[in-house]
Backbone as a printed PyTorch tensor [residue, N CA C, xyz], in Angstrom:
tensor([[[ 76.8080,  73.8320, -81.0750],
         [ 76.0180,  74.6900, -81.9210],
         [ 74.7690,  75.1270, -80.9660]],

        [[ 74.7100,  76.4240, -81.1940],
         [ 73.6340,  77.3450, -80.3970],
         [ 72.1710,  76.6540, -80.6400]],

        [[ 71.2010,  76.5560, -79.7580],
         [ 69.9430,  76.2440, -80.0070],
         [ 69.1870,  77.6460, -80.3720]],

        [[ 67.9370,  77.5820, -80.3030],
         [ 67.1720,  78.6920, -80.7980],
         [ 67.2670,  79.8850, -79.7400]],

        [[ 67.4720,  79.5550, -78.4720],
         [ 67.6430,  80.6330, -77.2260],
         [ 69.1690,  81.0960, -77.1450]],

        [[ 70.0870,  80.4370, -78.0040],
         [ 71.3780,  81.0480, -78.1200],
         [ 72.2290,  80.2240, -77.0760]],

        [[ 71.7650,  79.2630, -76.3500],
         [ 72.4890,  78.2920, -75.5440],
         [ 73.3140,  77.4390, -76.3340]],

        [[ 74.4310,  77.0220, -75.9490],
         [ 75.2970,  76.0150, -76.4890],
         [ 74.8900,  74.6190, -76.0060]],

        [[ 74.1130,  73.8770, -76.7820],
         [ 73.7300,  72.5150, -76.4000],
         [ 74.6900,  71.5620, -76.5860]],

        [[ 75.4850,  71.7660, -77.4430],
         [ 76.5260,  70.7540, -77.6470],
         [ 77.3510,  70.4520, -76.5430]],

        [[ 77.5740,  71.5390, -75.6280],
         [ 78.4630,  71.4580, -74.5200],
         [ 77.6520,  70.4780, -73.5040]],

        [[ 76.3720,  70.6090, -73.3400],
         [ 75.4210,  69.9750, -72.3170],
         [ 74.9150,  68.6390, -72.6350]],

        [[ 74.8070,  68.3900, -73.9880],
         [ 74.2020,  67.2170, -74.3410],
         [ 74.8750,  65.8610, -74.1250]],

        [[ 74.3200,  64.7920, -73.5420],
         [ 74.6580,  63.6730, -73.4020],
         [ 73.9670,  62.5150, -74.4420]],

        [[ 74.5400,  62.1230, -75.2020],
         [ 73.9710,  61.0870, -76.2600],
         [ 73.8380,  59.7560, -75.8320]],

        [[ 72.5670,  59.6020, -75.5410],
         [ 72.2770,  57.9060, -74.9080],
         [ 71.2930,  57.0810, -76.0320]],

        [[ 71.1270,  55.9850, -75.9720],
         [ 70.4810,  55.2280, -76.6680],
         [ 69.4370,  54.5040, -75.5100]],

        [[ 68.1550,  54.5060, -75.9270],
         [ 67.1380,  53.8510, -75.1300],
         [ 66.3680,  52.9360, -75.8240]],

        [[ 66.3880,  51.7280, -75.9010],
         [ 65.5630,  50.7160, -76.5510],
         [ 66.0040,  50.9350, -77.9230]],

        [[ 67.1150,  51.4080, -78.3800],
         [ 67.6200,  51.2980, -79.7770],
         [ 67.2080,  52.7630, -80.1710]],

        [[ 66.7220,  53.7220, -79.6910],
         [ 66.3390,  55.0310, -80.0580],
         [ 67.2090,  55.9740, -79.4080]],

        [[ 68.0700,  56.8250, -80.2910],
         [ 69.0200,  57.7280, -79.6520],
         [ 68.1540,  59.0490, -78.9290]],

        [[ 68.5620,  59.4530, -77.8600],
         [ 68.2260,  60.5970, -77.2470],
         [ 69.2450,  61.4960, -76.7890]],

        [[ 69.3050,  62.8630, -76.5870],
         [ 70.0560,  63.8810, -76.1020],
         [ 69.3950,  64.4420, -74.8200]],

        [[ 70.2520,  64.0950, -73.9120],
         [ 69.8910,  64.6310, -72.4760],
         [ 70.5220,  65.7030, -72.0950]],

        [[ 70.0410,  66.6260, -71.2880],
         [ 70.8360,  67.8150, -70.7860],
         [ 71.5970,  67.2840, -69.3950]],

        [[ 71.2280,  66.4680, -68.6300],
         [ 71.8590,  66.1630, -67.5010],
         [ 72.5650,  64.9020, -67.5170]],

        [[ 73.6310,  64.8200, -66.7920],
         [ 74.7770,  63.5850, -66.8120],
         [ 74.0040,  62.4720, -65.9150]],

        [[ 73.2680,  62.7430, -65.0700],
         [ 72.4290,  61.8310, -64.2620],
         [ 71.1220,  61.6590, -64.6900]],

        [[ 70.8700,  60.3380, -64.9670],
         [ 69.4340,  60.0170, -65.4430],
         [ 68.9340,  59.0690, -64.2400]],

        [[ 67.5450,  59.1950, -64.0270],
         [ 67.0540,  58.3810, -63.0540],
         [ 66.1410,  57.2420, -63.6430]],

        [[ 65.8830,  56.2950, -62.8750],
         [ 64.8710,  55.1830, -63.4510],
         [ 63.5510,  55.6890, -63.7650]],

        [[ 62.9980,  56.6580, -63.0120],
         [ 61.6300,  57.1180, -63.5230],
         [ 61.5680,  58.1110, -64.8870]],

        [[ 62.8080,  58.6190, -65.0850],
         [ 62.7570,  59.4530, -66.2720],
         [ 63.0120,  58.3970, -67.6340]],

        [[ 63.9000,  57.4160, -67.1910],
         [ 64.0360,  56.3880, -68.2440],
         [ 62.7160,  55.6960, -68.7050]],

        [[ 62.0420,  55.5460, -67.8510],
         [ 60.5300,  55.0290, -67.9870],
         [ 59.8320,  55.7380, -68.6330]],

        [[ 59.7490,  57.1950, -68.2140],
         [ 59.0020,  58.2330, -69.0550],
         [ 59.4600,  58.3830, -70.6020]],

        [[ 60.8720,  58.2570, -70.8710],
         [ 61.3130,  58.5290, -72.1890],
         [ 61.0860,  57.2200, -73.0960]],

        [[ 61.0430,  55.9250, -72.5800],
         [ 60.7690,  54.7100, -73.2310],
         [ 59.3510,  54.5830, -73.3770]],

        [[ 58.5490,  54.9710, -72.4950],
         [ 57.0130,  54.6050, -72.6130],
         [ 56.3840,  55.9280, -72.2880]],

        [[ 56.4280,  56.8300, -73.1080],
         [ 55.3310,  58.0900, -72.6300],
         [ 54.1890,  57.8940, -72.5050]],

        [[ 53.6650,  58.5700, -71.6070],
         [ 52.1140,  58.2760, -71.1170],
         [ 51.8660,  57.0080, -70.5660]],

        [[ 52.8080,  56.3620, -69.9060],
         [ 52.6020,  54.9250, -69.3510],
         [ 51.8250,  55.1890, -68.0340]],

        [[ 51.2230,  54.0900, -67.6660],
         [ 50.6690,  54.0120, -66.2200],
         [ 51.6280,  54.3600, -65.1790]],

        [[ 51.3120,  55.4340, -64.3630],
         [ 52.3530,  56.0330, -63.2600],
         [ 52.6330,  54.6120, -62.1980]],

        [[ 51.7130,  53.8740, -62.2060],
         [ 52.2170,  52.5900, -61.1970],
         [ 53.1030,  51.5180, -62.0630]],

        [[ 53.2390,  51.8440, -63.3130],
         [ 53.8280,  50.7030, -63.9800],
         [ 55.3250,  50.4450, -63.3320]],

        [[ 55.8780,  49.1870, -63.5910],
         [ 57.0010,  48.9220, -63.1430],
         [ 57.8140,  48.4180, -64.2750]],

        [[ 59.2880,  48.8770, -64.2890],
         [ 60.1820,  48.4870, -65.4000],
         [ 61.2560,  47.8170, -65.1210]],

        [[ 61.9810,  47.2610, -66.0930],
         [ 63.2980,  46.3520, -65.7470],
         [ 64.0860,  47.4410, -66.5930]],

        [[ 65.0230,  47.8490, -66.0390],
         [ 65.9190,  48.7530, -66.7240],
         [ 67.3960,  48.3230, -66.4920]],

        [[ 68.1120,  48.1070, -67.5920],
         [ 69.5840,  47.5110, -67.7390],
         [ 70.2710,  48.4840, -68.3260]],

        [[ 71.4110,  48.9780, -68.0420],
         [ 72.2620,  49.9270, -68.8180],
         [ 73.8980,  49.3370, -68.8910]],

        [[ 74.2720,  49.8890, -69.9800],
         [ 75.7500,  49.5590, -70.3510],
         [ 76.5800,  50.9400, -70.5820]],

        [[ 77.7510,  50.7860, -70.4090],
         [ 78.6990,  51.7260, -70.7270],
         [ 78.4420,  53.2660, -70.0950]],

        [[ 78.0400,  52.9990, -68.8010],
         [ 77.6250,  54.1460, -67.9230],
         [ 79.0350,  54.6630, -67.0380]],

        [[ 78.7940,  55.5500, -66.3010],
         [ 79.7680,  55.8800, -65.3150],
         [ 79.3770,  55.2550, -63.8830]],

        [[ 79.7840,  53.8410, -63.7210],
         [ 79.3650,  53.1500, -62.6910],
         [ 80.4300,  51.8390, -62.3360]],

        [[ 80.0570,  51.2680, -61.1730],
         [ 80.9390,  50.3800, -60.7800],
         [ 80.6730,  48.9430, -61.8770]],

        [[ 81.3230,  48.0970, -61.6110],
         [ 81.0990,  46.9100, -62.2720],
         [ 81.2300,  46.8990, -63.8070]],

        [[ 82.2210,  47.6970, -64.1130],
         [ 82.5360,  47.9390, -65.7670],
         [ 81.5600,  48.8100, -66.5400]],

        [[ 80.4680,  49.5990, -65.7080],
         [ 79.7830,  50.5170, -66.3690],
         [ 78.4300,  49.7880, -66.7180]],

        [[ 78.0740,  48.6710, -66.3490],
         [ 77.0690,  47.9780, -66.6060],
         [ 76.0110,  47.5600, -65.4260]],

        [[ 74.8420,  47.4400, -65.5340],
         [ 74.0000,  47.0480, -64.2500],
         [ 72.5550,  47.3160, -64.6740]],

        [[ 71.9550,  47.3080, -63.4940],
         [ 70.3800,  47.4670, -63.3560],
         [ 70.0800,  48.6930, -62.7300]],

        [[ 68.7860,  49.3460, -62.7820],
         [ 68.3240,  50.2570, -62.0050],
         [ 66.9440,  49.8410, -61.3640]],

        [[ 66.5640,  50.1950, -59.9980],
         [ 65.4060,  49.8650, -59.7050],
         [ 64.6170,  51.3720, -59.3470]],

        [[ 63.5300,  51.1460, -59.0240],
         [ 62.7980,  52.6450, -58.6280],
         [ 63.5930,  53.4520, -57.3970]],

        [[ 63.8750,  54.7590, -57.8720],
         [ 64.3630,  55.5700, -57.0860],
         [ 66.1590,  55.5780, -57.3300]],

        [[ 66.5660,  54.8830, -58.0650],
         [ 68.0360,  54.8840, -58.3560],
         [ 68.1760,  55.6520, -59.5410]],

        [[ 69.4540,  56.0190, -59.5670],
         [ 69.9680,  56.7710, -60.9610],
         [ 71.3230,  56.4090, -61.2940]],

        [[ 71.7850,  56.6550, -62.5240],
         [ 72.9730,  56.6090, -63.0470],
         [ 73.5960,  57.5160, -63.7130]],

        [[ 75.0120,  57.8350, -63.7710],
         [ 75.7390,  58.8070, -64.4190],
         [ 75.9680,  58.3380, -65.8140]],

        [[ 75.6910,  59.1510, -66.9780],
         [ 76.0330,  58.6580, -68.2270],
         [ 77.1680,  59.0810, -68.7710]],

        [[ 77.7290,  58.5100, -69.7110],
         [ 78.8770,  59.1590, -70.6060],
         [ 78.4640,  60.3330, -71.6610]],

        [[ 79.1550,  61.0430, -72.2270],
         [ 78.9940,  61.9760, -73.2720],
         [ 78.3430,  61.1480, -74.5270]],

        [[ 78.9040,  60.1960, -74.6450],
         [ 78.3630,  59.2980, -75.8910],
         [ 78.6500,  57.8810, -75.5860]],

        [[ 77.6220,  57.0990, -75.7380],
         [ 77.9390,  55.5280, -75.6640],
         [ 77.1750,  54.8620, -74.7430]],

        [[ 76.2770,  55.5000, -73.7550],
         [ 75.5990,  54.7920, -72.8270],
         [ 74.2390,  54.3080, -73.3440]],

        [[ 73.8880,  53.0200, -73.1320],
         [ 72.6780,  52.6710, -73.5960],
         [ 71.9370,  51.9390, -72.6100]],

        [[ 70.5340,  51.9130, -72.7200],
         [ 69.6390,  51.4210, -71.7580],
         [ 68.7740,  50.5310, -72.4630]],

        [[ 68.3440,  49.2810, -71.8840],
         [ 67.2370,  48.4860, -72.1370],
         [ 66.0960,  48.6070, -71.1480]],

        [[ 65.1050,  49.2570, -71.6060],
         [ 63.9260,  49.4840, -70.6600],
         [ 62.6880,  48.9700, -70.9180]],

        [[ 62.2810,  47.9910, -70.2530],
         [ 61.1480,  46.8810, -70.4300],
         [ 59.9250,  47.0640, -69.4750]],

        [[ 58.7160,  47.2960, -69.9480],
         [ 57.6120,  47.1560, -68.9000],
         [ 57.5280,  45.7450, -68.3010]],

        [[ 57.3460,  45.7210, -66.9330],
         [ 57.3600,  44.3760, -66.3190],
         [ 55.9760,  44.0420, -65.9690]],

        [[ 55.3280,  43.0540, -66.2520],
         [ 54.0920,  42.4850, -65.7480],
         [ 54.1430,  42.0570, -64.1940]],

        [[ 53.0220,  42.4160, -63.7150],
         [ 52.9810,  42.0910, -62.2230],
         [ 52.1600,  40.7090, -62.0390]],

        [[ 52.6890,  39.8620, -61.2660],
         [ 51.9360,  38.6630, -61.0340],
         [ 51.0130,  38.5000, -59.7950]]])
């Protein structure tokens, strides 16, 4: 289905779930930093997150964790993320 600019978003969209909320991403690769921004808009830029993923295109059955600077490839549908703010001690 074309968007308001006439682009066919259906072919580009990757349907993911972040903390139980569905999102459509334009890119197959998503970064740790982008996930933090989607899960916690307006967060402190120095915040640290714990990011776990399931059903991605990755080793170890498509499940794992991300740390700052890392990214993962998502599937067209079904990749999910659990993003939590981590407290510093």
